[in-house]
PDB file of C-alpha atoms in Angstrom:
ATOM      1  CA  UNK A 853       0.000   0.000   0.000  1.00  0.00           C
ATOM      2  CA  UNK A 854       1.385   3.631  -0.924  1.00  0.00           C
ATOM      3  CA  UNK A 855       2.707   5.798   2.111  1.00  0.00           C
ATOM      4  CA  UNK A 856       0.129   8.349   2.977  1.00  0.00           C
ATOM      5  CA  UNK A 857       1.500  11.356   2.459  1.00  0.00           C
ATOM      6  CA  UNK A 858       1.207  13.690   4.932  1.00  0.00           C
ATOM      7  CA  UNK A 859      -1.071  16.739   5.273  1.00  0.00           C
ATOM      8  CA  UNK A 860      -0.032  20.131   7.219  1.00  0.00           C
ATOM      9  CA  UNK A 861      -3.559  22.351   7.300  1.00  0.00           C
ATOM     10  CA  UNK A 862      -3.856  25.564   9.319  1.00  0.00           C
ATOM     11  CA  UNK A 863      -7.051  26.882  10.232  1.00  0.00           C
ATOM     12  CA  UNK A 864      -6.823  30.757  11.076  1.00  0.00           C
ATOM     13  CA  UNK A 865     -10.312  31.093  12.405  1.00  0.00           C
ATOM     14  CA  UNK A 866     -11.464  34.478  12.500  1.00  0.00           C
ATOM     15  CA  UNK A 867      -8.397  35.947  12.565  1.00  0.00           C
ATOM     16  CA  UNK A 868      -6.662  38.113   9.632  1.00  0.00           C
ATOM     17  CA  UNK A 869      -7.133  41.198   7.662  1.00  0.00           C
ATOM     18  CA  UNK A 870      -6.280  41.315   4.287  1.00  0.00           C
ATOM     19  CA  UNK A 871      -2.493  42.602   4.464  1.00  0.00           C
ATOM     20  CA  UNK A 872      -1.380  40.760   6.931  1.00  0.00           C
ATOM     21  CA  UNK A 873      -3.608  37.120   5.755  1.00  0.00           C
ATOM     22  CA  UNK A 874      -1.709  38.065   2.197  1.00  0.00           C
ATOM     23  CA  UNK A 875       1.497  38.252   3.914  1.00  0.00           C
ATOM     24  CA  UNK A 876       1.772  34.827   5.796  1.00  0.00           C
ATOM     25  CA  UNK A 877       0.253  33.513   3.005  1.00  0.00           C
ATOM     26  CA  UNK A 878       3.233  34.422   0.056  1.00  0.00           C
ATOM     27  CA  UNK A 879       5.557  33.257   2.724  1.00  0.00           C
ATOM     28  CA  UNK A 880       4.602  29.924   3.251  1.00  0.00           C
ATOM     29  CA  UNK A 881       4.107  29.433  -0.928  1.00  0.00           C
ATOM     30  CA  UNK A 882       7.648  30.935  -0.810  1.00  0.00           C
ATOM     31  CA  UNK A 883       9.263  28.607   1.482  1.00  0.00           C
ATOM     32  CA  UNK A 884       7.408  25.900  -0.212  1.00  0.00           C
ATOM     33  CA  UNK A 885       9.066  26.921  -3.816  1.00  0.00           C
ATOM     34  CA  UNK A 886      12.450  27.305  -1.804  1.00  0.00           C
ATOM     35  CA  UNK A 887      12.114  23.914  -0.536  1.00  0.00           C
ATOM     36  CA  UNK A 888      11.272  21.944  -3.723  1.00  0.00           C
ATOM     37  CA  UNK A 889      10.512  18.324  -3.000  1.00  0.00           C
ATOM     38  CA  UNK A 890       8.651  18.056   0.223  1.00  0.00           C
ATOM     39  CA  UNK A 891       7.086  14.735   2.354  1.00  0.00           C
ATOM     40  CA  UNK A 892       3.833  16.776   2.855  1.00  0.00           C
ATOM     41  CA  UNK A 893       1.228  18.716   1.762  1.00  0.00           C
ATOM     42  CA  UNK A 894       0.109  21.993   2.896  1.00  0.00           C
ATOM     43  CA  UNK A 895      -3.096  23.829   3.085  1.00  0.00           C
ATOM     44  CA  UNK A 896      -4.275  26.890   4.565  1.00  0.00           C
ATOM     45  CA  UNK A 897      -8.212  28.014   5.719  1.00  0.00           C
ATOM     46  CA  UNK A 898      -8.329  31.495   5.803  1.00  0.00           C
ATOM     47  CA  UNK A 899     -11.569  33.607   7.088  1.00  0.00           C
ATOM     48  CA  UNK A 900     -14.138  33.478   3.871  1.00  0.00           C
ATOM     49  CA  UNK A 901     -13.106  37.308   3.263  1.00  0.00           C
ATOM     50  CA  UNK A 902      -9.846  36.173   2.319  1.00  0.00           C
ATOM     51  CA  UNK A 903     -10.128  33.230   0.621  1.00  0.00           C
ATOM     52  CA  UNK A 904     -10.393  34.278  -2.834  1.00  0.00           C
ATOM     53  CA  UNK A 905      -7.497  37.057  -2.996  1.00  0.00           C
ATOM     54  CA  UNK A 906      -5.044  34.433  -1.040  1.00  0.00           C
ATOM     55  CA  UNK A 907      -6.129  31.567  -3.492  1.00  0.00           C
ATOM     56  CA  UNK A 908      -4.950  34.329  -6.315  1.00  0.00           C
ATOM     57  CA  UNK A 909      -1.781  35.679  -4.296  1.00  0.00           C
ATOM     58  CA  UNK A 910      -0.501  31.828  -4.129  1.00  0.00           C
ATOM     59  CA  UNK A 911      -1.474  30.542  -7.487  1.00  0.00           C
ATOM     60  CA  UNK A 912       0.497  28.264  -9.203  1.00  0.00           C
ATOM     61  CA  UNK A 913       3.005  27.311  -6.041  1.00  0.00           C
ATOM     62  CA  UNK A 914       2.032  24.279  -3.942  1.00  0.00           C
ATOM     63  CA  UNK A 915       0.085  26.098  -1.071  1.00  0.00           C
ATOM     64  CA  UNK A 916      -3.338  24.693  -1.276  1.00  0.00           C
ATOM     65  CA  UNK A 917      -6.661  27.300   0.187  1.00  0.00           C
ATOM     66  CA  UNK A 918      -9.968  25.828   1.597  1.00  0.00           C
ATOM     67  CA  UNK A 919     -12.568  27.503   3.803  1.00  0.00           C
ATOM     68  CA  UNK A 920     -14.019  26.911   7.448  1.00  0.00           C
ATOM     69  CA  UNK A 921     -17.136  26.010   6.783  1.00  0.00           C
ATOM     70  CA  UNK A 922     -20.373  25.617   4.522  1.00  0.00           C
ATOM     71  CA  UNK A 923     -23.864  25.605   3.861  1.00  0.00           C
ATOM     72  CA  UNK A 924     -26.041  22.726   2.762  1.00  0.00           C
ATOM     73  CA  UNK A 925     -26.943  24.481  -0.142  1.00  0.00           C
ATOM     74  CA  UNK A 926     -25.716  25.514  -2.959  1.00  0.00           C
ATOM     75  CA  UNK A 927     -27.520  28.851  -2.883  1.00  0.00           C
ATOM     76  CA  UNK A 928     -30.384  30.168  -1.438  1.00  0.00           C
ATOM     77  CA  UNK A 929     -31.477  32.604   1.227  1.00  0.00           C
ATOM     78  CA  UNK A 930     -29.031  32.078   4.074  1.00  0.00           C
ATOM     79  CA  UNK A 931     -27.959  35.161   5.246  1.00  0.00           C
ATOM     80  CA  UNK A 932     -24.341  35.405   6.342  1.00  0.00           C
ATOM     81  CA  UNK A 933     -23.696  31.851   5.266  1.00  0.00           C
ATOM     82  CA  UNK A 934     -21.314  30.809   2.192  1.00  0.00           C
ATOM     83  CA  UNK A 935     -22.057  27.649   0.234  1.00  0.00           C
ATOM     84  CA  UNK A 936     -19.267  25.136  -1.259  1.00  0.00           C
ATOM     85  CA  UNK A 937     -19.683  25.816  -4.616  1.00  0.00           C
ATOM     86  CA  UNK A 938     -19.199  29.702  -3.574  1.00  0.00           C
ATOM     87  CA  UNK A 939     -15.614  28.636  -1.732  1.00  0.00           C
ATOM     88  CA  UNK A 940     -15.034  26.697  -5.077  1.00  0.00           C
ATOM     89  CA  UNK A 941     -15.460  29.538  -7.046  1.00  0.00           C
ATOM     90  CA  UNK A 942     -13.366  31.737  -5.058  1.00  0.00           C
ATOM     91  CA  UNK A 943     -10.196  29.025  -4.992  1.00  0.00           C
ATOM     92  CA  UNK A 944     -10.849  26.304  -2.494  1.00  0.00           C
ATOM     93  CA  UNK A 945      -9.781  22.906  -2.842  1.00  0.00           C
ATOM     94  CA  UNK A 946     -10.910  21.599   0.490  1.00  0.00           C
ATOM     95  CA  UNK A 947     -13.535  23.061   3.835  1.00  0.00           C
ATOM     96  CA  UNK A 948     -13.449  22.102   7.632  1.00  0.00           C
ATOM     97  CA  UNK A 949     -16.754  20.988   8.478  1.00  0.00           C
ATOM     98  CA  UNK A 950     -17.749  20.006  11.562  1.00  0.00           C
ATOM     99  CA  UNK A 951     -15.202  21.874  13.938  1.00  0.00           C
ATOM    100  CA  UNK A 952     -15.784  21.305  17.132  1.00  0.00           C
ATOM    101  CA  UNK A 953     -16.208  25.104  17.635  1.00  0.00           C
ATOM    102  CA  UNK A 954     -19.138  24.733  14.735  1.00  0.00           C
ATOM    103  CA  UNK A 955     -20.852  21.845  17.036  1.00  0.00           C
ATOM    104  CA  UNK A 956     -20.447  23.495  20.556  1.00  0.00           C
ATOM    105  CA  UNK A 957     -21.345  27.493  19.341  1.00  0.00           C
ATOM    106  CA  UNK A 958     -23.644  26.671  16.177  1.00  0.00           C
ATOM    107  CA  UNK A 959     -25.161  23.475  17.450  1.00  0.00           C
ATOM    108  CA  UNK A 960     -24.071  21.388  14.506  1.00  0.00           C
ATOM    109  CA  UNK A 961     -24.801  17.798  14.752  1.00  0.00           C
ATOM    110  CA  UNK A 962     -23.184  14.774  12.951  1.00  0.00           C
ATOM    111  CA  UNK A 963     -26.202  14.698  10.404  1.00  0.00           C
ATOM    112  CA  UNK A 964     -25.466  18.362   9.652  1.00  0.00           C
ATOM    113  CA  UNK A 965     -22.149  17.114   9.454  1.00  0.00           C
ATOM    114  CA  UNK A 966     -22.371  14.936   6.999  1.00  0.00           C
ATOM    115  CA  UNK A 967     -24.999  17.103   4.785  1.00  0.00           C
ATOM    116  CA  UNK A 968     -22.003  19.871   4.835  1.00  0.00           C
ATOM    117  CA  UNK A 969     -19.514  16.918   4.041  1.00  0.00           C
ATOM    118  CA  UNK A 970     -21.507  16.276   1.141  1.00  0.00           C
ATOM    119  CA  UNK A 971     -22.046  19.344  -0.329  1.00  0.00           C
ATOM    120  CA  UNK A 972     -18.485  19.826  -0.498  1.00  0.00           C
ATOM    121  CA  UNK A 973     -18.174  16.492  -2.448  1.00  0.00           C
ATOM    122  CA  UNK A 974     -20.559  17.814  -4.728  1.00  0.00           C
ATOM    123  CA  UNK A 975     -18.725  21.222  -5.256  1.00  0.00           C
ATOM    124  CA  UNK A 976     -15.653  18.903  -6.292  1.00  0.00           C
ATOM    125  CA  UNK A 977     -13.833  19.955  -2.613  1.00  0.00           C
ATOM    126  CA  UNK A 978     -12.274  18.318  -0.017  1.00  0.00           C
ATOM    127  CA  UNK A 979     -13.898  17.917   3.015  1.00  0.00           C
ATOM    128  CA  UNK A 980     -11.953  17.704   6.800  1.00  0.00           C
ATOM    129  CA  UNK A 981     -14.515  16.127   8.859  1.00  0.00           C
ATOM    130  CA  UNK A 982     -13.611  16.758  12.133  1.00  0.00           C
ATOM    131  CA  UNK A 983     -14.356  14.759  15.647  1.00  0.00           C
ATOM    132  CA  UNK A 984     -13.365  14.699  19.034  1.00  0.00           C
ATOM    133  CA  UNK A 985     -14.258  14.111  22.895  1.00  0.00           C
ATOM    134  CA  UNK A 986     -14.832  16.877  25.842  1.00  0.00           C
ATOM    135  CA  UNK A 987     -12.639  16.420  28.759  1.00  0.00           C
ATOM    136  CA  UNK A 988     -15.390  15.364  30.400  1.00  0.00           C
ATOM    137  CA  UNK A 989     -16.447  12.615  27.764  1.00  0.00           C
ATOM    138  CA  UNK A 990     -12.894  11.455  28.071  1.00  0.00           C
ATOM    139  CA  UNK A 991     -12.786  11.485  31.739  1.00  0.00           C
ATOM    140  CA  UNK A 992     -15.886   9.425  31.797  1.00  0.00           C
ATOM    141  CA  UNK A 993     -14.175   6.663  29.808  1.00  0.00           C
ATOM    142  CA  UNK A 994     -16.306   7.639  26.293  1.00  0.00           C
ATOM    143  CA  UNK A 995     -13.280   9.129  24.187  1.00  0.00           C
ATOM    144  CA  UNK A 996     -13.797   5.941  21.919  1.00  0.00           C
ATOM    145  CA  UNK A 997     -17.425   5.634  22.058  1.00  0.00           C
ATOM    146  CA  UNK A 998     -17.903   9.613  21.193  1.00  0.00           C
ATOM    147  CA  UNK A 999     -15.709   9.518  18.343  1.00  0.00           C
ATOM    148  CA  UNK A1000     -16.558   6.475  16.635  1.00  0.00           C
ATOM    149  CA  UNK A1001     -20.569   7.786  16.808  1.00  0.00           C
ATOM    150  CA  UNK A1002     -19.143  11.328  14.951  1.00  0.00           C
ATOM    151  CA  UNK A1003     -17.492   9.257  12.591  1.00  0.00           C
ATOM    152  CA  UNK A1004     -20.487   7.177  11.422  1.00  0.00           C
ATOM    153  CA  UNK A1005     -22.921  10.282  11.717  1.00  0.00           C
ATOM    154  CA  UNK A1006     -20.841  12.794   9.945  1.00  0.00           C
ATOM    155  CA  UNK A1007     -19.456  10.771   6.886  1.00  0.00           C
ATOM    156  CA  UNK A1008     -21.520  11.203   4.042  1.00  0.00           C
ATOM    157  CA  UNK A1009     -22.116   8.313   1.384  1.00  0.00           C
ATOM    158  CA  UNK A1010     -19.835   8.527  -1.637  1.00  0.00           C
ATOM    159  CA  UNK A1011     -16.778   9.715   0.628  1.00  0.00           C
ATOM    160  CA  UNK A1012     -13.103   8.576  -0.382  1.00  0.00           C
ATOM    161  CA  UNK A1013      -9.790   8.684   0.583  1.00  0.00           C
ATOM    162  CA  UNK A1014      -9.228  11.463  -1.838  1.00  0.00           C
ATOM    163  CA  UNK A1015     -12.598  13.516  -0.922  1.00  0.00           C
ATOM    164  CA  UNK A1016     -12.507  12.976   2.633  1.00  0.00           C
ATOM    165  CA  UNK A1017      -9.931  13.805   5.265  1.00  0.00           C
ATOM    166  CA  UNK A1018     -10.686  12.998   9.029  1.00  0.00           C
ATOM    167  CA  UNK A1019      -9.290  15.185  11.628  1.00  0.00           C
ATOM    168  CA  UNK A1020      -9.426  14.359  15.469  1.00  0.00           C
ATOM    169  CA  UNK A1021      -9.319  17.255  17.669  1.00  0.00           C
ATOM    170  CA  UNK A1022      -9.687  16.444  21.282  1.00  0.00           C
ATOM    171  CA  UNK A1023     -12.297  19.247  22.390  1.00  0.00           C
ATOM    172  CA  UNK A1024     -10.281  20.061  25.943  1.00  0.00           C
ATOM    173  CA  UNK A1025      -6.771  20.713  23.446  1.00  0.00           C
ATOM    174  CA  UNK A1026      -7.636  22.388  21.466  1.00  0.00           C
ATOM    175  CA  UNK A1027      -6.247  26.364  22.502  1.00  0.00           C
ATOM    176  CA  UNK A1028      -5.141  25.235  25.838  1.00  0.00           C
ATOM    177  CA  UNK A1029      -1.514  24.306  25.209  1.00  0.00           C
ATOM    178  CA  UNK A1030      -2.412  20.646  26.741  1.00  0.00           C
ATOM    179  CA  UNK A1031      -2.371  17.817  24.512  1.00  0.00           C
ATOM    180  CA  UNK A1032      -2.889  13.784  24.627  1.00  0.00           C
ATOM    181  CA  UNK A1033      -0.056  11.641  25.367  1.00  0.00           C
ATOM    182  CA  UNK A1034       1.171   9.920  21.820  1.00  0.00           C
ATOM    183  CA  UNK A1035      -0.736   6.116  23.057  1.00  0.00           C
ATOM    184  CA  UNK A1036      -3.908   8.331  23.572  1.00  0.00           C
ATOM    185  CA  UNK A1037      -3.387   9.154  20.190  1.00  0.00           C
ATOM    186  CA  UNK A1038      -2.342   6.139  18.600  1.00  0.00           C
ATOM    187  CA  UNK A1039      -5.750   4.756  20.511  1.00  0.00           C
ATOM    188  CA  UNK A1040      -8.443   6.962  18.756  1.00  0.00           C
ATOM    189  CA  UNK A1041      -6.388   7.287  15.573  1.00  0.00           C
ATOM    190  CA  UNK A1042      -6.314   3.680  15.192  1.00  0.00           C
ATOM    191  CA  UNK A1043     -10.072   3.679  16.409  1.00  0.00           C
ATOM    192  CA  UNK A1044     -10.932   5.834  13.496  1.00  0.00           C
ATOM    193  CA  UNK A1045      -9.464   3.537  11.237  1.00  0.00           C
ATOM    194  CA  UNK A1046     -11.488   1.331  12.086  1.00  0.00           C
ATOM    195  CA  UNK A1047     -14.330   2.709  11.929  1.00  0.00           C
ATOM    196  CA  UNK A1048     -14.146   4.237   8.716  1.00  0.00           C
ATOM    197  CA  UNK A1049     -14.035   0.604   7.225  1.00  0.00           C
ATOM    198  CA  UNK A1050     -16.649   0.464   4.682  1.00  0.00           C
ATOM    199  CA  UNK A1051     -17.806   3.621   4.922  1.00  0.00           C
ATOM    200  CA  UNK A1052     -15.195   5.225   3.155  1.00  0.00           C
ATOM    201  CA  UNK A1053     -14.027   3.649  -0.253  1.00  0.00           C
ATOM    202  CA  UNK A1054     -10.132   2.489  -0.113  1.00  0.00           C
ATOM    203  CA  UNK A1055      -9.709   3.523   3.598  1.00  0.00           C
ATOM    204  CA  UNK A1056      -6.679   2.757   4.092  1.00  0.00           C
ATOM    205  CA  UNK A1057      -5.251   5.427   1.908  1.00  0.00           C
ATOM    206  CA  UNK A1058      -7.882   8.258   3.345  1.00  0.00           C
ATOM    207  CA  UNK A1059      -5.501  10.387   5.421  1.00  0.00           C
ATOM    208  CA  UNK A1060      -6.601  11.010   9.561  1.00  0.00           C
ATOM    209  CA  UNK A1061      -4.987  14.307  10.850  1.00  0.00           C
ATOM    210  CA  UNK A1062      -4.358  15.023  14.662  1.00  0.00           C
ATOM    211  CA  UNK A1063      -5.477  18.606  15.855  1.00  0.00           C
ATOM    212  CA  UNK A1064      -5.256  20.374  19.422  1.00  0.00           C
ATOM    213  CA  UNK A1065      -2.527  22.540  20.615  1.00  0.00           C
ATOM    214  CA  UNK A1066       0.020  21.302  17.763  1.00  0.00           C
ATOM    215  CA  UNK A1067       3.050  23.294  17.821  1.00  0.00           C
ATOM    216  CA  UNK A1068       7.028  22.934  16.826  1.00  0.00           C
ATOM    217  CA  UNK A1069       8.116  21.010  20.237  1.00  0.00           C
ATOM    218  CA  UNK A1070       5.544  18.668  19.897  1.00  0.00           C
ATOM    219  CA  UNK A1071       5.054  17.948  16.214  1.00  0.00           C
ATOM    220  CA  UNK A1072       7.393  15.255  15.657  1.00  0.00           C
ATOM    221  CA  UNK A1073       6.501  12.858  18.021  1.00  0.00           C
ATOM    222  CA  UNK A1074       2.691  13.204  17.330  1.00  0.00           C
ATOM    223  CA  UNK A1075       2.995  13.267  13.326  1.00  0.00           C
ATOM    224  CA  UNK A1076       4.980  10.196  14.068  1.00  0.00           C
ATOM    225  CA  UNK A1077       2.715   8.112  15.914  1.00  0.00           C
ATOM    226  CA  UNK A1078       0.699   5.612  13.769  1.00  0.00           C
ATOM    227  CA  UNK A1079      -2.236   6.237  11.811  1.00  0.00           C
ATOM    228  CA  UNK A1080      -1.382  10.189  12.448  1.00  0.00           C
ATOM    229  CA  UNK A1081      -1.137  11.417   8.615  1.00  0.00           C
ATOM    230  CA  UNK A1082      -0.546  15.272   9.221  1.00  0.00           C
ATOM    231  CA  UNK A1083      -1.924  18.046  11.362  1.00  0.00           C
ATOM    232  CA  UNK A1084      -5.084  19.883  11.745  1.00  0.00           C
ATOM    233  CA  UNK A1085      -3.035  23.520  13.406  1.00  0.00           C
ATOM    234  CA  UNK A1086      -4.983  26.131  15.010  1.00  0.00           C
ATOM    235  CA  UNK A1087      -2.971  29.011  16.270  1.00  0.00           C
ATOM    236  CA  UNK A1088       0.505  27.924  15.262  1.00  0.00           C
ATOM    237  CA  UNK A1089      -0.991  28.311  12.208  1.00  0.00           C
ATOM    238  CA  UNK A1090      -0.809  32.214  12.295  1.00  0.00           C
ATOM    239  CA  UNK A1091       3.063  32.673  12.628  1.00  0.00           C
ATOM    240  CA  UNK A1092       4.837  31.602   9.685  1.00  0.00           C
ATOM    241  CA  UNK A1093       7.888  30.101  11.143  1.00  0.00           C
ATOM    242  CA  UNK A1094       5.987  28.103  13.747  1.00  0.00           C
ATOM    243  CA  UNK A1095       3.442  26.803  10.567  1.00  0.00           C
ATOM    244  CA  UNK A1096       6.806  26.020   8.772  1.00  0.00           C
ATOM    245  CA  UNK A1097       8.523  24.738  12.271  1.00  0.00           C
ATOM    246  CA  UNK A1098       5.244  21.943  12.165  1.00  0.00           C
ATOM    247  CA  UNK A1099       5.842  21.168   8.610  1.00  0.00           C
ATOM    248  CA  UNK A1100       9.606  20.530   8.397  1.00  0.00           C
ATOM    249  CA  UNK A1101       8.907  17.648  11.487  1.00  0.00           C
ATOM    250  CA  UNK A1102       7.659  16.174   7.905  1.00  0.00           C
ATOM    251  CA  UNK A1103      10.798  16.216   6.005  1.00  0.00           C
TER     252      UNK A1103
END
């Protein structure tokens, strides 16, 4: 079976203006030119105001753009929301759907989940599903039973290994600076695989990223635990060298 190749994605949130998005942006494609052949792949998920003029500012280098989120719809009247096709159209390859800051402050479900997941299929992107357990889910002994329900709710039918990405993101690391130890990793990462058996076609290439508090000192040992095929990066993500710092851990 081919090696998955790894995948290095940083979600900026809501964070950015346009200068300074542009900025980080042109300096990651840069150091990706610089750098030639790489072990990884890198994406960036800008705020939906940037998306389009960062997908244009990096065109033609190796630095992939996707969005945050989408609607169910391709159109429609949804005030404030942005469809897939829309992030499509503006330079997206891949969305995030599913964040666990989507489920806990929008109330997004695994059935939502999967609806978003699906639109994105249909607008020919990418689509990070994301799961993960509370500290109090995990404390209660559930970690396993909590992700592996997310996982069959929120993958759509027709996902593959090049459609679909899974990220786990334990809830209580993500922005706190604490993280899993590498076996609590290797545990749900190898639990996912699992459970995406037959309901994702040729699973074993579909890559499973690891996301919560990922940062330079700690990237290496936790992209090189097993079944870990890159990194979902939250605020490391906004310094360049710290983005890069996660990346190299690749090389």
């Amino acid at each position: 079976m081919p090696e998955r190749r790894k995948l290095i994605a940083g979600n900026w949130k809501m964070n950015g203006l346009r200068a300074a998005g542009l900025e980080l942006a042109k300096d990651l494609a840069g150091r990706l030119d610089a750098a030639g052949s790489v072990k990884f792949d890198m994406l960036v998920c800008p705020p939906a105001t940037l998306v389009h003029s960062v997908a244009e500012a990096v065109a033609g280098t190796p630095l992939a753009v996707g969005g945050q989120d989408c609607h169910v719809a391709k159109s429609g009247a949804h005030t404030g929301d942005i469809s897939a096709a829309m992030l499509a159209d503006s330079g997206s390859t891949h969305v995030i759907v599913g964040h666990s800051e989507r489920r806990q402050n929008h109330g997004e479900d695994d059935a939502l989940v999967s609806a978003k997941a699906s639109a994105a299929h249909q607008a020919g992107l990418v689509a990070i599903v994301c799961v993960g357990e509370t500290l109090e889910q995990r404390e209660a002994g559930k970690a396993l039973d909590v992700v592996g329900t997310q996982v069959a709710g929120s993958i759509p039918a027709g996902a593959t290994a090049a459609n679909t990405v899974i990220a786990y993101e334990p809830v209580w690391a993500i922005g706190t600076g604490k993280t899993p130890t590498a076996a609590d990793v290797a545990e749900v990462h190898a639990h996912i695989r699992k459970a995406i058996d037959g309901r994702i076609e040729n699973p074993g290439q579909a890559r499973i990223l690891y996301g919560g508090s990922v940062k330079p000192s700690n990237a290496a040992e936790l992209l090189s635990v097993d079944n870990v095929d890159g990194a979902l990066v939250g605020g490391a993500s906004l310094a360049a060298d710290d983005f890069w710092g996660i990346a190299e851990t690749c090389r």
